[in-house]
């Protein structure tokens, strides 16, 4: 309010406050949804030894996620006397918070599906190994794309250019490498951050499409085919 939004009304402030409050409360509900059943199943002896390690890791990650969220929000409330920028959280901490959430969600889904659905025993052919490697590589690109989106959000980089596929009148903007040293542009230059996010987004869709086309050449179980097709549909929608 003191730095930027002098004309904000109490009603407008309450809207932002309740969004933040709801997010925190929902996060705590998620934490309890992990910790309470885990303690109950553990006490009942329903968890195998490998699953105990997995459950401990997931519960630890939930707690770490909450701590990381507090650490992120704290960065937006710190006074920066040497900065004339608007108040915002650190884009580094925002990316770490989002990345941790994605890891937690993916690990939870993978664990749940592993328990609910029996693993297909397929012959380890050369094509199947290549498909698995391709899938892992695609996952890495998608994860990097999501993290780059956190940097876009943290720097308000989406406000710099709003045209596609060109950025303004150029394919490669003039201020792409305006910061020094050069590596700083990747994480702190809004133009570079948006440019990287665009390239990674295109790379993600390309990788998912290629994965789908490659999977069509291999005899796969119905469930696997549904997964790959769903991945392509979601990538196009995204």
PDB file of C-alpha atoms in Angstrom:
ATOM      1  CA  UNK A   1       0.000   0.000   0.000  1.00  0.00           C
ATOM      2  CA  UNK A   2       2.772   2.435   0.917  1.00  0.00           C
ATOM      3  CA  UNK A   3       4.908   1.542  -2.116  1.00  0.00           C
ATOM      4  CA  UNK A   4       2.409   1.065  -4.917  1.00  0.00           C
ATOM      5  CA  UNK A   5      -1.351   0.722  -4.340  1.00  0.00           C
ATOM      6  CA  UNK A   6      -2.190   3.988  -2.573  1.00  0.00           C
ATOM      7  CA  UNK A   7      -5.792   3.916  -3.773  1.00  0.00           C
ATOM      8  CA  UNK A   8      -6.556   0.332  -2.707  1.00  0.00           C
ATOM      9  CA  UNK A   9      -9.816   0.027  -0.777  1.00  0.00           C
ATOM     10  CA  UNK A  10     -10.354  -2.215   2.236  1.00  0.00           C
ATOM     11  CA  UNK A  11     -12.609  -4.495   0.151  1.00  0.00           C
ATOM     12  CA  UNK A  12      -9.884  -4.937  -2.475  1.00  0.00           C
ATOM     13  CA  UNK A  13      -7.330  -5.704   0.220  1.00  0.00           C
ATOM     14  CA  UNK A  14      -9.640  -8.293   1.800  1.00  0.00           C
ATOM     15  CA  UNK A  15      -9.964 -10.079  -1.549  1.00  0.00           C
ATOM     16  CA  UNK A  16      -6.162 -10.519  -1.769  1.00  0.00           C
ATOM     17  CA  UNK A  17      -5.927 -11.400   1.926  1.00  0.00           C
ATOM     18  CA  UNK A  18      -8.573 -14.129   1.691  1.00  0.00           C
ATOM     19  CA  UNK A  19      -6.893 -15.621  -1.402  1.00  0.00           C
ATOM     20  CA  UNK A  20      -3.640 -15.914   0.556  1.00  0.00           C
ATOM     21  CA  UNK A  21      -5.427 -17.164   3.677  1.00  0.00           C
ATOM     22  CA  UNK A  22      -7.343 -19.819   1.707  1.00  0.00           C
ATOM     23  CA  UNK A  23      -4.129 -20.995   0.052  1.00  0.00           C
ATOM     24  CA  UNK A  24      -2.432 -21.421   3.436  1.00  0.00           C
ATOM     25  CA  UNK A  25      -5.409 -23.207   4.965  1.00  0.00           C
ATOM     26  CA  UNK A  26      -5.698 -25.520   1.956  1.00  0.00           C
ATOM     27  CA  UNK A  27      -1.979 -26.289   2.241  1.00  0.00           C
ATOM     28  CA  UNK A  28      -2.452 -27.257   5.894  1.00  0.00           C
ATOM     29  CA  UNK A  29      -5.403 -29.471   4.978  1.00  0.00           C
ATOM     30  CA  UNK A  30      -3.184 -31.199   2.401  1.00  0.00           C
ATOM     31  CA  UNK A  31      -0.544 -31.694   5.099  1.00  0.00           C
ATOM     32  CA  UNK A  32      -3.065 -33.300   7.461  1.00  0.00           C
ATOM     33  CA  UNK A  33      -4.375 -35.459   4.586  1.00  0.00           C
ATOM     34  CA  UNK A  34      -0.841 -36.896   4.339  1.00  0.00           C
ATOM     35  CA  UNK A  35       0.233 -37.072   7.965  1.00  0.00           C
ATOM     36  CA  UNK A  36      -2.882 -38.416   9.718  1.00  0.00           C
ATOM     37  CA  UNK A  37      -3.573 -41.401   7.394  1.00  0.00           C
ATOM     38  CA  UNK A  38       0.169 -42.150   7.255  1.00  0.00           C
ATOM     39  CA  UNK A  39       0.334 -42.357  11.058  1.00  0.00           C
ATOM     40  CA  UNK A  40      -2.819 -44.533  11.144  1.00  0.00           C
ATOM     41  CA  UNK A  41      -1.623 -46.980   8.451  1.00  0.00           C
ATOM     42  CA  UNK A  42       1.821 -47.144  10.049  1.00  0.00           C
ATOM     43  CA  UNK A  43       0.354 -47.983  13.460  1.00  0.00           C
ATOM     44  CA  UNK A  44      -1.905 -50.639  11.937  1.00  0.00           C
ATOM     45  CA  UNK A  45       1.095 -52.275  10.260  1.00  0.00           C
ATOM     46  CA  UNK A  46      -0.368 -51.965   6.779  1.00  0.00           C
ATOM     47  CA  UNK A  47       2.772 -50.481   5.217  1.00  0.00           C
ATOM     48  CA  UNK A  48       5.551 -52.584   3.779  1.00  0.00           C
ATOM     49  CA  UNK A  49       9.146 -51.573   4.465  1.00  0.00           C
ATOM     50  CA  UNK A  50       9.704 -49.941   1.035  1.00  0.00           C
ATOM     51  CA  UNK A  51       6.369 -48.154   1.343  1.00  0.00           C
ATOM     52  CA  UNK A  52       7.328 -46.813   4.782  1.00  0.00           C
ATOM     53  CA  UNK A  53      10.339 -45.090   3.240  1.00  0.00           C
ATOM     54  CA  UNK A  54       8.156 -43.686   0.493  1.00  0.00           C
ATOM     55  CA  UNK A  55       5.541 -42.414   2.972  1.00  0.00           C
ATOM     56  CA  UNK A  56       8.228 -40.791   5.133  1.00  0.00           C
ATOM     57  CA  UNK A  57       9.677 -39.057   2.079  1.00  0.00           C
ATOM     58  CA  UNK A  58       6.255 -37.775   0.978  1.00  0.00           C
ATOM     59  CA  UNK A  59       5.379 -36.500   4.463  1.00  0.00           C
ATOM     60  CA  UNK A  60       8.767 -34.826   4.714  1.00  0.00           C
ATOM     61  CA  UNK A  61       8.234 -33.201   1.341  1.00  0.00           C
ATOM     62  CA  UNK A  62       4.818 -31.890   2.444  1.00  0.00           C
ATOM     63  CA  UNK A  63       6.389 -30.231   5.498  1.00  0.00           C
ATOM     64  CA  UNK A  64       9.243 -28.865   3.397  1.00  0.00           C
ATOM     65  CA  UNK A  65       6.730 -27.449   0.911  1.00  0.00           C
ATOM     66  CA  UNK A  66       5.005 -25.478   3.671  1.00  0.00           C
ATOM     67  CA  UNK A  67       8.331 -24.161   4.957  1.00  0.00           C
ATOM     68  CA  UNK A  68       9.362 -23.179   1.439  1.00  0.00           C
ATOM     69  CA  UNK A  69       6.061 -21.339   0.959  1.00  0.00           C
ATOM     70  CA  UNK A  70       6.682 -19.282   4.116  1.00  0.00           C
ATOM     71  CA  UNK A  71      10.239 -18.544   2.964  1.00  0.00           C
ATOM     72  CA  UNK A  72       8.931 -17.424  -0.435  1.00  0.00           C
ATOM     73  CA  UNK A  73       6.244 -15.096   0.947  1.00  0.00           C
ATOM     74  CA  UNK A  74       8.768 -13.623   3.390  1.00  0.00           C
ATOM     75  CA  UNK A  75      10.865 -12.386   0.457  1.00  0.00           C
ATOM     76  CA  UNK A  76       7.958 -10.218  -0.723  1.00  0.00           C
ATOM     77  CA  UNK A  77       7.658  -8.500   2.654  1.00  0.00           C
ATOM     78  CA  UNK A  78      11.318  -7.582   3.083  1.00  0.00           C
ATOM     79  CA  UNK A  79      12.311  -3.934   2.789  1.00  0.00           C
ATOM     80  CA  UNK A  80      14.662  -3.265  -0.121  1.00  0.00           C
ATOM     81  CA  UNK A  81      15.968   0.292   0.394  1.00  0.00           C
ATOM     82  CA  UNK A  82      18.302   0.047  -2.597  1.00  0.00           C
ATOM     83  CA  UNK A  83      15.530  -1.057  -4.959  1.00  0.00           C
ATOM     84  CA  UNK A  84      12.848   1.034  -6.667  1.00  0.00           C
ATOM     85  CA  UNK A  85      11.033  -2.035  -7.931  1.00  0.00           C
ATOM     86  CA  UNK A  86       7.477  -2.884  -6.920  1.00  0.00           C
ATOM     87  CA  UNK A  87       7.121  -5.336  -3.998  1.00  0.00           C
ATOM     88  CA  UNK A  88       7.223  -8.931  -5.195  1.00  0.00           C
ATOM     89  CA  UNK A  89       8.442 -12.298  -3.981  1.00  0.00           C
ATOM     90  CA  UNK A  90      11.794 -13.647  -5.143  1.00  0.00           C
ATOM     91  CA  UNK A  91      11.450 -15.416  -8.480  1.00  0.00           C
ATOM     92  CA  UNK A  92      14.034 -17.948  -7.276  1.00  0.00           C
ATOM     93  CA  UNK A  93      11.962 -18.877  -4.222  1.00  0.00           C
ATOM     94  CA  UNK A  94       8.764 -18.917  -6.301  1.00  0.00           C
ATOM     95  CA  UNK A  95      10.352 -21.380  -8.748  1.00  0.00           C
ATOM     96  CA  UNK A  96      11.591 -23.531  -5.848  1.00  0.00           C
ATOM     97  CA  UNK A  97       8.097 -23.551  -4.280  1.00  0.00           C
ATOM     98  CA  UNK A  98       6.440 -24.521  -7.571  1.00  0.00           C
ATOM     99  CA  UNK A  99       9.107 -27.119  -8.380  1.00  0.00           C
ATOM    100  CA  UNK A 100       8.731 -28.708  -4.964  1.00  0.00           C
ATOM    101  CA  UNK A 101       4.945 -28.823  -5.409  1.00  0.00           C
ATOM    102  CA  UNK A 102       5.305 -30.524  -8.797  1.00  0.00           C
ATOM    103  CA  UNK A 103       7.697 -33.114  -7.356  1.00  0.00           C
ATOM    104  CA  UNK A 104       5.314 -33.773  -4.456  1.00  0.00           C
ATOM    105  CA  UNK A 105       2.291 -34.105  -6.740  1.00  0.00           C
ATOM    106  CA  UNK A 106       4.091 -36.348  -9.232  1.00  0.00           C
ATOM    107  CA  UNK A 107       5.537 -38.581  -6.504  1.00  0.00           C
ATOM    108  CA  UNK A 108       2.103 -38.894  -4.851  1.00  0.00           C
ATOM    109  CA  UNK A 109       0.399 -39.775  -8.130  1.00  0.00           C
ATOM    110  CA  UNK A 110       3.142 -42.251  -9.086  1.00  0.00           C
ATOM    111  CA  UNK A 111       2.963 -43.955  -5.661  1.00  0.00           C
ATOM    112  CA  UNK A 112      -0.830 -44.143  -5.727  1.00  0.00           C
ATOM    113  CA  UNK A 113      -0.994 -45.545  -9.265  1.00  0.00           C
ATOM    114  CA  UNK A 114       1.767 -48.059  -8.466  1.00  0.00           C
ATOM    115  CA  UNK A 115      -0.378 -49.416  -5.627  1.00  0.00           C
ATOM    116  CA  UNK A 116      -3.675 -49.362  -7.523  1.00  0.00           C
ATOM    117  CA  UNK A 117      -2.534 -50.645 -10.903  1.00  0.00           C
ATOM    118  CA  UNK A 118      -0.320 -53.716 -11.404  1.00  0.00           C
ATOM    119  CA  UNK A 119       2.801 -53.066 -13.461  1.00  0.00           C
ATOM    120  CA  UNK A 120       2.772 -54.470 -16.984  1.00  0.00           C
ATOM    121  CA  UNK A 121       5.472 -57.089 -17.540  1.00  0.00           C
ATOM    122  CA  UNK A 122       6.650 -56.354 -21.054  1.00  0.00           C
ATOM    123  CA  UNK A 123       9.685 -57.733 -22.873  1.00  0.00           C
ATOM    124  CA  UNK A 124      12.550 -55.227 -22.575  1.00  0.00           C
ATOM    125  CA  UNK A 125      12.964 -54.609 -26.286  1.00  0.00           C
ATOM    126  CA  UNK A 126      15.252 -51.914 -27.722  1.00  0.00           C
ATOM    127  CA  UNK A 127      12.225 -49.888 -28.823  1.00  0.00           C
ATOM    128  CA  UNK A 128      10.631 -50.029 -25.388  1.00  0.00           C
ATOM    129  CA  UNK A 129      13.853 -48.867 -23.721  1.00  0.00           C
ATOM    130  CA  UNK A 130      14.076 -45.975 -26.181  1.00  0.00           C
ATOM    131  CA  UNK A 131      10.438 -45.062 -25.486  1.00  0.00           C
ATOM    132  CA  UNK A 132      11.112 -45.036 -21.738  1.00  0.00           C
ATOM    133  CA  UNK A 133      14.182 -42.822 -22.190  1.00  0.00           C
ATOM    134  CA  UNK A 134      12.207 -40.534 -24.480  1.00  0.00           C
ATOM    135  CA  UNK A 135       9.436 -40.298 -21.883  1.00  0.00           C
ATOM    136  CA  UNK A 136      11.934 -39.387 -19.139  1.00  0.00           C
ATOM    137  CA  UNK A 137      13.493 -36.711 -21.366  1.00  0.00           C
ATOM    138  CA  UNK A 138      10.052 -35.288 -22.163  1.00  0.00           C
ATOM    139  CA  UNK A 139       9.260 -35.165 -18.450  1.00  0.00           C
ATOM    140  CA  UNK A 140      12.435 -33.167 -17.816  1.00  0.00           C
ATOM    141  CA  UNK A 141      11.576 -30.636 -20.547  1.00  0.00           C
ATOM    142  CA  UNK A 142       8.030 -30.202 -19.197  1.00  0.00           C
ATOM    143  CA  UNK A 143       9.391 -29.724 -15.665  1.00  0.00           C
ATOM    144  CA  UNK A 144      11.857 -27.061 -16.879  1.00  0.00           C
ATOM    145  CA  UNK A 145       9.055 -25.322 -18.784  1.00  0.00           C
ATOM    146  CA  UNK A 146       6.935 -25.146 -15.641  1.00  0.00           C
ATOM    147  CA  UNK A 147       9.870 -23.775 -13.609  1.00  0.00           C
ATOM    148  CA  UNK A 148      10.539 -21.152 -16.283  1.00  0.00           C
ATOM    149  CA  UNK A 149       6.873 -20.151 -15.941  1.00  0.00           C
ATOM    150  CA  UNK A 150       7.521 -19.405 -12.269  1.00  0.00           C
ATOM    151  CA  UNK A 151      10.291 -16.997 -13.294  1.00  0.00           C
ATOM    152  CA  UNK A 152       7.885 -15.353 -15.775  1.00  0.00           C
ATOM    153  CA  UNK A 153       5.344 -14.897 -12.984  1.00  0.00           C
ATOM    154  CA  UNK A 154       7.908 -13.735 -10.432  1.00  0.00           C
ATOM    155  CA  UNK A 155       9.279 -11.025 -12.750  1.00  0.00           C
ATOM    156  CA  UNK A 156       5.913 -10.085 -14.344  1.00  0.00           C
ATOM    157  CA  UNK A 157       7.692 -10.979 -17.585  1.00  0.00           C
ATOM    158  CA  UNK A 158       4.390 -11.693 -19.327  1.00  0.00           C
ATOM    159  CA  UNK A 159       3.755  -7.926 -19.429  1.00  0.00           C
ATOM    160  CA  UNK A 160       6.878  -7.208 -21.493  1.00  0.00           C
ATOM    161  CA  UNK A 161       5.740  -8.743 -24.802  1.00  0.00           C
ATOM    162  CA  UNK A 162       2.218  -9.940 -25.600  1.00  0.00           C
ATOM    163  CA  UNK A 163       2.562 -10.929 -29.263  1.00  0.00           C
ATOM    164  CA  UNK A 164       3.288 -14.402 -30.656  1.00  0.00           C
ATOM    165  CA  UNK A 165       5.241 -15.887 -32.349  1.00  0.00           C
ATOM    166  CA  UNK A 166       7.261 -12.663 -32.653  1.00  0.00           C
ATOM    167  CA  UNK A 167       8.205 -10.600 -29.614  1.00  0.00           C
ATOM    168  CA  UNK A 168       7.107  -7.147 -30.704  1.00  0.00           C
ATOM    169  CA  UNK A 169       8.388  -6.688 -34.244  1.00  0.00           C
ATOM    170  CA  UNK A 170      11.337  -9.052 -33.892  1.00  0.00           C
ATOM    171  CA  UNK A 171      11.950 -12.776 -33.604  1.00  0.00           C
ATOM    172  CA  UNK A 172      14.833 -12.134 -31.197  1.00  0.00           C
ATOM    173  CA  UNK A 173      14.382  -8.938 -29.123  1.00  0.00           C
ATOM    174  CA  UNK A 174      17.205  -6.395 -28.783  1.00  0.00           C
ATOM    175  CA  UNK A 175      17.325  -6.514 -24.984  1.00  0.00           C
ATOM    176  CA  UNK A 176      17.669 -10.316 -24.774  1.00  0.00           C
ATOM    177  CA  UNK A 177      21.169 -10.082 -23.281  1.00  0.00           C
ATOM    178  CA  UNK A 178      20.980  -6.614 -21.718  1.00  0.00           C
ATOM    179  CA  UNK A 179      22.170  -7.680 -18.243  1.00  0.00           C
ATOM    180  CA  UNK A 180      25.751  -8.340 -17.215  1.00  0.00           C
ATOM    181  CA  UNK A 181      27.125 -10.900 -16.527  1.00  0.00           C
ATOM    182  CA  UNK A 182      25.385 -12.805 -19.325  1.00  0.00           C
ATOM    183  CA  UNK A 183      24.159 -15.700 -17.127  1.00  0.00           C
ATOM    184  CA  UNK A 184      22.105 -13.239 -15.065  1.00  0.00           C
ATOM    185  CA  UNK A 185      19.784 -12.682 -18.038  1.00  0.00           C
ATOM    186  CA  UNK A 186      18.422 -16.237 -17.793  1.00  0.00           C
ATOM    187  CA  UNK A 187      17.017 -15.642 -14.300  1.00  0.00           C
ATOM    188  CA  UNK A 188      16.578 -11.873 -13.927  1.00  0.00           C
ATOM    189  CA  UNK A 189      15.975 -10.294 -17.346  1.00  0.00           C
ATOM    190  CA  UNK A 190      12.174 -10.329 -17.988  1.00  0.00           C
ATOM    191  CA  UNK A 191      12.689 -10.399 -21.769  1.00  0.00           C
ATOM    192  CA  UNK A 192      15.063 -13.377 -21.638  1.00  0.00           C
ATOM    193  CA  UNK A 193      12.869 -15.188 -19.130  1.00  0.00           C
ATOM    194  CA  UNK A 194       9.826 -14.847 -21.384  1.00  0.00           C
ATOM    195  CA  UNK A 195      11.869 -15.839 -24.463  1.00  0.00           C
ATOM    196  CA  UNK A 196      13.158 -18.976 -22.686  1.00  0.00           C
ATOM    197  CA  UNK A 197       9.634 -19.889 -21.560  1.00  0.00           C
ATOM    198  CA  UNK A 198       8.349 -19.632 -25.141  1.00  0.00           C
ATOM    199  CA  UNK A 199      11.174 -21.801 -26.491  1.00  0.00           C
ATOM    200  CA  UNK A 200      10.709 -24.388 -23.729  1.00  0.00           C
ATOM    201  CA  UNK A 201       6.937 -24.417 -24.276  1.00  0.00           C
ATOM    202  CA  UNK A 202       7.382 -25.104 -27.991  1.00  0.00           C
ATOM    203  CA  UNK A 203      10.007 -27.746 -27.163  1.00  0.00           C
ATOM    204  CA  UNK A 204       7.601 -29.425 -24.723  1.00  0.00           C
ATOM    205  CA  UNK A 205       4.778 -29.673 -27.273  1.00  0.00           C
ATOM    206  CA  UNK A 206       7.235 -30.926 -29.906  1.00  0.00           C
ATOM    207  CA  UNK A 207       8.655 -33.568 -27.549  1.00  0.00           C
ATOM    208  CA  UNK A 208       5.177 -34.769 -26.505  1.00  0.00           C
ATOM    209  CA  UNK A 209       4.081 -35.005 -30.155  1.00  0.00           C
ATOM    210  CA  UNK A 210       7.226 -36.930 -31.088  1.00  0.00           C
ATOM    211  CA  UNK A 211       6.709 -39.250 -28.106  1.00  0.00           C
ATOM    212  CA  UNK A 212       3.136 -39.920 -29.248  1.00  0.00           C
ATOM    213  CA  UNK A 213       4.193 -40.640 -32.848  1.00  0.00           C
ATOM    214  CA  UNK A 214       7.006 -42.928 -31.703  1.00  0.00           C
ATOM    215  CA  UNK A 215       4.663 -44.821 -29.348  1.00  0.00           C
ATOM    216  CA  UNK A 216       2.342 -45.588 -32.281  1.00  0.00           C
ATOM    217  CA  UNK A 217       5.064 -47.768 -33.819  1.00  0.00           C
ATOM    218  CA  UNK A 218       5.355 -50.010 -30.753  1.00  0.00           C
ATOM    219  CA  UNK A 219       2.830 -52.626 -29.557  1.00  0.00           C
ATOM    220  CA  UNK A 220       1.800 -51.232 -26.150  1.00  0.00           C
ATOM    221  CA  UNK A 221      -0.907 -52.122 -23.609  1.00  0.00           C
ATOM    222  CA  UNK A 222      -4.172 -50.198 -23.830  1.00  0.00           C
ATOM    223  CA  UNK A 223      -3.497 -48.329 -20.591  1.00  0.00           C
ATOM    224  CA  UNK A 224      -0.151 -47.046 -21.882  1.00  0.00           C
ATOM    225  CA  UNK A 225      -1.689 -45.929 -25.160  1.00  0.00           C
ATOM    226  CA  UNK A 226      -4.392 -44.031 -23.260  1.00  0.00           C
ATOM    227  CA  UNK A 227      -1.720 -42.317 -21.155  1.00  0.00           C
ATOM    228  CA  UNK A 228       0.312 -41.178 -24.163  1.00  0.00           C
ATOM    229  CA  UNK A 229      -2.793 -39.984 -26.030  1.00  0.00           C
ATOM    230  CA  UNK A 230      -4.016 -38.098 -22.940  1.00  0.00           C
ATOM    231  CA  UNK A 231      -0.583 -36.486 -22.606  1.00  0.00           C
ATOM    232  CA  UNK A 232      -0.765 -35.211 -26.189  1.00  0.00           C
ATOM    233  CA  UNK A 233      -4.308 -33.867 -25.663  1.00  0.00           C
ATOM    234  CA  UNK A 234      -3.340 -32.033 -22.472  1.00  0.00           C
ATOM    235  CA  UNK A 235      -0.164 -30.608 -24.069  1.00  0.00           C
ATOM    236  CA  UNK A 236      -2.216 -29.206 -26.982  1.00  0.00           C
ATOM    237  CA  UNK A 237      -4.802 -27.752 -24.615  1.00  0.00           C
ATOM    238  CA  UNK A 238      -2.073 -26.208 -22.443  1.00  0.00           C
TER     239      UNK A 238
END
